[in-house]
Coordinates of C-alpha atoms in Angstrom, one line a residue:
M25 CA -4.2 -51.9 22.4
A26 CA -4.4 -48.3 21.2
L27 CA -2.9 -46.9 24.5
Q28 CA -0.1 -49.4 24.2
E29 CA 0.6 -48.2 20.6
L30 CA 0.7 -44.6 21.9
K31 CA 3.2 -45.5 24.6
V32 CA 5.4 -47.5 22.2
N33 CA 5.4 -44.9 19.4
K34 CA 5.9 -41.7 21.5
L35 CA 7.7 -39.8 18.7
R36 CA 4.9 -40.6 16.2
T37 CA 2.3 -39.6 18.7
F38 CA 4.0 -36.3 19.5
L39 CA 4.4 -35.5 15.8
S40 CA 0.8 -36.3 15.1
L41 CA -0.5 -34.1 17.9
F42 CA 2.0 -31.3 17.0
G43 CA 0.7 -31.4 13.4
V44 CA -2.9 -31.2 14.4
T45 CA -2.1 -28.3 16.8
I46 CA -0.3 -26.4 14.0
G47 CA -3.3 -27.0 11.7
I48 CA -5.8 -25.7 14.2
F49 CA -3.7 -22.5 14.8
C50 CA -3.4 -22.0 11.0
I51 CA -7.1 -22.2 10.6
I52 CA -7.7 -19.8 13.5
G53 CA -5.1 -17.4 12.1
V54 CA -6.6 -17.4 8.6
L55 CA -10.1 -16.8 10.0
S56 CA -8.9 -14.0 12.2
L57 CA -7.1 -12.4 9.2
V58 CA -10.2 -12.6 7.0
N59 CA -12.4 -11.1 9.7
S60 CA -9.9 -8.3 10.2
L61 CA -9.8 -7.5 6.5
Q62 CA -13.6 -7.6 6.3
A63 CA -13.9 -5.3 9.3
S64 CA -11.3 -2.9 7.9
I65 CA -13.0 -2.7 4.5
K66 CA -16.4 -2.2 6.0
G67 CA -15.0 0.6 8.2
N68 CA -13.5 2.2 5.2
L69 CA -16.8 2.2 3.4
D70 CA -18.7 3.3 6.6
A71 CA -16.4 6.4 6.7
F72 CA -18.3 7.7 3.7
G73 CA -21.6 7.5 5.5
S74 CA -24.9 6.7 3.6
N75 CA -26.4 8.2 0.5
M76 CA -23.1 8.4 -1.4
I77 CA -22.7 7.9 -5.1
S78 CA -19.5 7.8 -7.1
V79 CA -19.3 9.0 -10.7
T80 CA -16.6 7.2 -12.8
K81 CA -16.0 5.2 -15.9
W82 CA -16.0 1.8 -14.2
E83 CA -18.9 -0.1 -12.6
W84 CA -17.9 -1.7 -9.3
L85 CA -20.7 -4.2 -9.2
N86 CA -21.2 -5.2 -12.8
S87 CA -23.8 -7.9 -12.9
S88 CA -24.8 -7.4 -16.5
D89 CA -23.3 -8.7 -19.8
Y90 CA -22.0 -5.3 -20.6
P91 CA -18.8 -5.9 -22.7
W92 CA -15.5 -5.1 -20.9
W93 CA -14.1 -3.4 -23.9
K94 CA -16.9 -0.8 -23.7
F95 CA -15.8 0.0 -20.2
V96 CA -12.3 0.5 -21.4
N97 CA -13.4 2.8 -24.2
R98 CA -15.5 5.1 -21.9
P99 CA -14.1 8.6 -21.4
Q100 CA -12.7 9.5 -18.0
V101 CA -14.7 11.9 -15.8
K102 CA -13.5 15.5 -16.4
Y103 CA -13.1 18.2 -13.8
R104 CA -15.4 20.4 -15.8
E105 CA -18.1 17.7 -15.6
Y106 CA -17.6 17.7 -11.8
E107 CA -18.1 21.5 -11.9
F108 CA -21.3 21.0 -14.0
L109 CA -22.7 18.5 -11.5
K110 CA -21.7 20.7 -8.6
R111 CA -23.6 23.6 -10.1
Y112 CA -26.8 21.8 -11.2
A113 CA -27.3 18.8 -8.9
K114 CA -30.1 20.0 -6.7
N115 CA -30.4 16.7 -4.7
A116 CA -26.7 16.8 -3.7
E117 CA -25.6 18.0 -0.3
T118 CA -22.0 18.1 -1.2
M119 CA -19.6 16.5 -3.7
Y120 CA -15.9 16.4 -4.3
Y121 CA -13.4 15.4 -7.1
A122 CA -10.6 13.0 -6.6
N123 CA -7.7 11.7 -8.7
N124 CA -4.4 9.9 -8.3
T125 CA -1.3 8.6 -9.9
Q126 CA 1.8 6.8 -8.7
T127 CA 5.3 8.3 -9.0
N128 CA 8.6 8.7 -7.3
V129 CA 8.8 11.4 -4.6
L130 CA 12.2 12.8 -3.7
Y131 CA 13.8 14.3 -0.7
K132 CA 17.5 15.0 -1.1
D133 CA 19.0 11.5 -1.9
N134 CA 15.9 9.6 -0.8
T135 CA 13.3 8.3 -3.2
Y136 CA 9.8 6.9 -2.4
N137 CA 7.3 5.5 -4.9
A138 CA 4.2 7.2 -3.6
I139 CA 0.5 7.4 -4.5
V140 CA -0.1 11.1 -5.3
Y141 CA -3.7 12.0 -4.7
C142 CA -5.5 15.2 -5.4
T143 CA -8.9 16.4 -4.3
S144 CA -11.2 19.4 -4.4
D145 CA -11.6 21.2 -1.1
E146 CA -15.1 19.7 -0.4
M147 CA -13.3 16.4 0.6
N148 CA -12.9 17.8 4.1
Q149 CA -16.7 17.8 4.5
V150 CA -17.0 14.1 3.7
Q151 CA -13.7 12.4 4.7
D152 CA -12.3 12.9 8.2
I153 CA -8.6 12.9 7.7
Q154 CA -6.8 12.4 11.1
L155 CA -3.5 14.4 11.3
Q156 CA -0.6 13.6 13.6
A157 CA 1.0 16.9 12.9
G158 CA 0.5 20.1 10.9
R159 CA -2.7 21.1 9.2
L160 CA -5.0 20.5 6.3
I161 CA -4.9 22.3 2.9
S162 CA -6.8 25.6 3.3
P163 CA -9.6 26.7 1.0
S164 CA -7.4 29.5 -0.3
E165 CA -4.6 27.1 -1.1
Y166 CA -7.1 24.9 -3.0
T167 CA -8.3 27.9 -5.0
R168 CA -4.8 29.2 -5.8
G169 CA -3.2 25.8 -6.4
T170 CA -0.5 26.4 -3.9
P171 CA 2.3 23.8 -4.0
V172 CA 1.7 22.3 -0.6
C173 CA 0.8 18.8 0.4
I174 CA -0.2 16.4 3.2
I175 CA 1.9 13.3 3.5
G176 CA 1.2 9.8 4.7
Y177 CA 3.1 8.2 7.6
D178 CA 4.9 5.5 5.7
A179 CA 5.9 7.9 2.9
A180 CA 7.3 10.4 5.5
T181 CA 9.2 7.7 7.4
Q182 CA 10.9 6.4 4.2
L183 CA 11.8 9.9 3.0
F184 CA 12.9 11.4 6.4
G185 CA 13.7 8.5 8.6
N186 CA 11.5 10.1 11.3
A187 CA 8.0 11.0 10.1
D188 CA 7.5 13.5 12.9
I189 CA 10.1 15.9 11.4
C190 CA 8.5 16.2 7.9
V191 CA 6.2 19.2 8.4
G192 CA 7.8 22.3 6.8
K193 CA 10.2 20.3 4.6
Q194 CA 10.2 20.4 0.8
I195 CA 9.9 17.3 -1.4
T196 CA 10.0 17.1 -5.2
I197 CA 7.1 15.7 -7.1
N198 CA 7.4 15.5 -10.9
N199 CA 10.3 18.0 -10.9
T200 CA 8.3 20.5 -8.7
K201 CA 9.1 21.6 -5.1
V202 CA 6.2 21.0 -2.7
T203 CA 6.1 22.0 0.9
I204 CA 4.7 19.5 3.5
I205 CA 2.1 21.2 5.7
G206 CA 0.5 18.1 7.4
L207 CA 1.3 14.5 8.4
V208 CA -1.5 12.0 8.3
K209 CA -1.9 9.8 11.4
K210 CA -0.7 6.2 10.7
Q211 CA -3.4 3.9 9.5
G212 CA -1.4 0.6 9.7
N213 CA -1.5 -2.4 7.4
V214 CA -5.2 -2.3 6.6
P215 CA -6.8 -2.4 3.1
S216 CA -8.5 0.6 1.8
I217 CA -11.0 0.8 -1.0
F218 CA -10.2 4.3 -2.1
F219 CA -7.4 6.1 -0.2
Q220 CA -4.2 4.5 1.2
Y221 CA -3.0 7.5 3.1
D222 CA 0.0 5.8 4.7
Y223 CA 1.7 5.5 1.3
G224 CA 0.5 8.7 -0.3
V225 CA 0.8 12.4 -0.7
I226 CA -2.3 14.6 -1.0
L227 CA -2.4 17.7 -3.2
S228 CA -5.1 20.2 -4.2
Y229 CA -6.6 19.6 -7.6
R230 CA -5.5 22.9 -9.1
F231 CA -1.9 22.3 -8.2
F232 CA -2.1 18.6 -9.3
A233 CA -3.4 19.8 -12.7
T234 CA -0.3 22.0 -13.2
I235 CA 2.1 19.0 -13.1
Y236 CA -0.1 16.2 -14.5
N237 CA -2.7 15.7 -17.2
A238 CA -5.5 14.9 -14.7
D239 CA -8.1 14.0 -17.2
N240 CA -6.0 10.9 -18.4
L241 CA -5.4 9.4 -14.9
N242 CA -7.9 8.0 -12.4
P243 CA -10.5 10.6 -11.8
L244 CA -13.8 10.1 -10.0
V245 CA -16.4 12.2 -8.3
F246 CA -18.1 11.4 -4.9
V247 CA -21.6 12.8 -4.5
K248 CA -23.4 12.8 -1.1
G249 CA -27.1 13.3 -1.3
K250 CA -29.3 15.4 0.9
P251 CA -30.6 13.5 4.0
E252 CA -34.2 13.5 2.7
I253 CA -33.2 12.3 -0.8
A254 CA -33.3 8.6 -1.7
N255 CA -30.2 7.1 -3.5
E256 CA -32.4 6.2 -6.5
Q257 CA -33.6 9.8 -6.8
L258 CA -30.0 11.1 -6.6
I259 CA -28.8 8.6 -9.2
D260 CA -31.6 9.6 -11.6
E261 CA -30.6 13.2 -11.4
L262 CA -26.9 12.5 -11.8
R263 CA -27.6 10.3 -14.8
G264 CA -29.6 13.1 -16.5
L265 CA -26.9 15.7 -15.8
M266 CA -24.1 13.4 -17.1
R267 CA -26.0 12.6 -20.2
Q268 CA -26.6 16.3 -20.7
V269 CA -23.0 17.4 -20.2
R270 CA -21.8 14.7 -22.5
R271 CA -24.5 15.4 -25.1
L272 CA -25.7 11.8 -25.4
S273 CA -28.7 11.2 -27.6
P274 CA -31.7 9.2 -26.2
T275 CA -30.6 6.2 -28.2
Q276 CA -27.0 6.2 -26.9
D277 CA -26.0 4.1 -23.8
D278 CA -24.5 5.7 -20.7
N279 CA -20.8 6.0 -21.1
F280 CA -20.2 6.5 -17.4
A281 CA -21.0 4.6 -14.1
L282 CA -23.0 5.7 -11.1
N283 CA -21.9 3.5 -8.2
D284 CA -24.0 3.3 -5.0
I285 CA -21.6 2.9 -2.1
D286 CA -24.5 1.6 0.0
L287 CA -24.9 -1.3 -2.4
L288 CA -21.2 -2.0 -2.2
R289 CA -21.3 -1.9 1.6
N290 CA -24.2 -4.3 1.6
Q291 CA -22.2 -6.7 -0.5
F292 CA -19.5 -6.8 2.1
Y293 CA -22.0 -7.1 4.9
S294 CA -23.5 -10.2 3.3
L295 CA -20.1 -12.0 3.1

């Protein structure tokens, strides 16, 4: 009887099987996309290695009842605070300052809305930036605040048509001419926790601070502990130093966050 129904209603049978097939492929596609996103985010976190703490105003894994408005009212991390940590943090192997804003970048008649990053020169010791052409910002250019930059692949393609011709060209950022010295290798459409290089421009902090008020944007400090130092020990030292530099009394709450990237990584691994 069932076989007879299938023979008689061939169109209905075809449409039913076609619908089931489409549904199966959609489920497979969604699962593949989710797995790809998870792998990409994990890879992005793994690039920082272990024993890495970020100092910022926001807690990434807030499991307490701390009021959101207190987070909003916290001061941003200042560059001078980064310099204080760099000078006195004995348990740190290295650290670097990072900041960003989003703005239009110009080349002749072309405009691209880019993420403009800045870092201190220690970033090269922690993050491995893969270049397709050109070079990284040199220590002397970081120190002098030379108006040079590294540009992401998508940003360069949109501004120049062909990304490979961008090195040596000058773009305008916030009414200031900046020379491109390096092109970041294309990352592709993958999510990034901290840096989306394809869509960005990277400047030195000292130059960035001449064209923006860096303290009012999105600053944070990444601190990598020494190999023999546990994360908890590094966090305790950083907490004491931040409370010292901000002159907080023993009765005052912390007005900063110390985020353990290992804990964030473990959260993703548990998904």
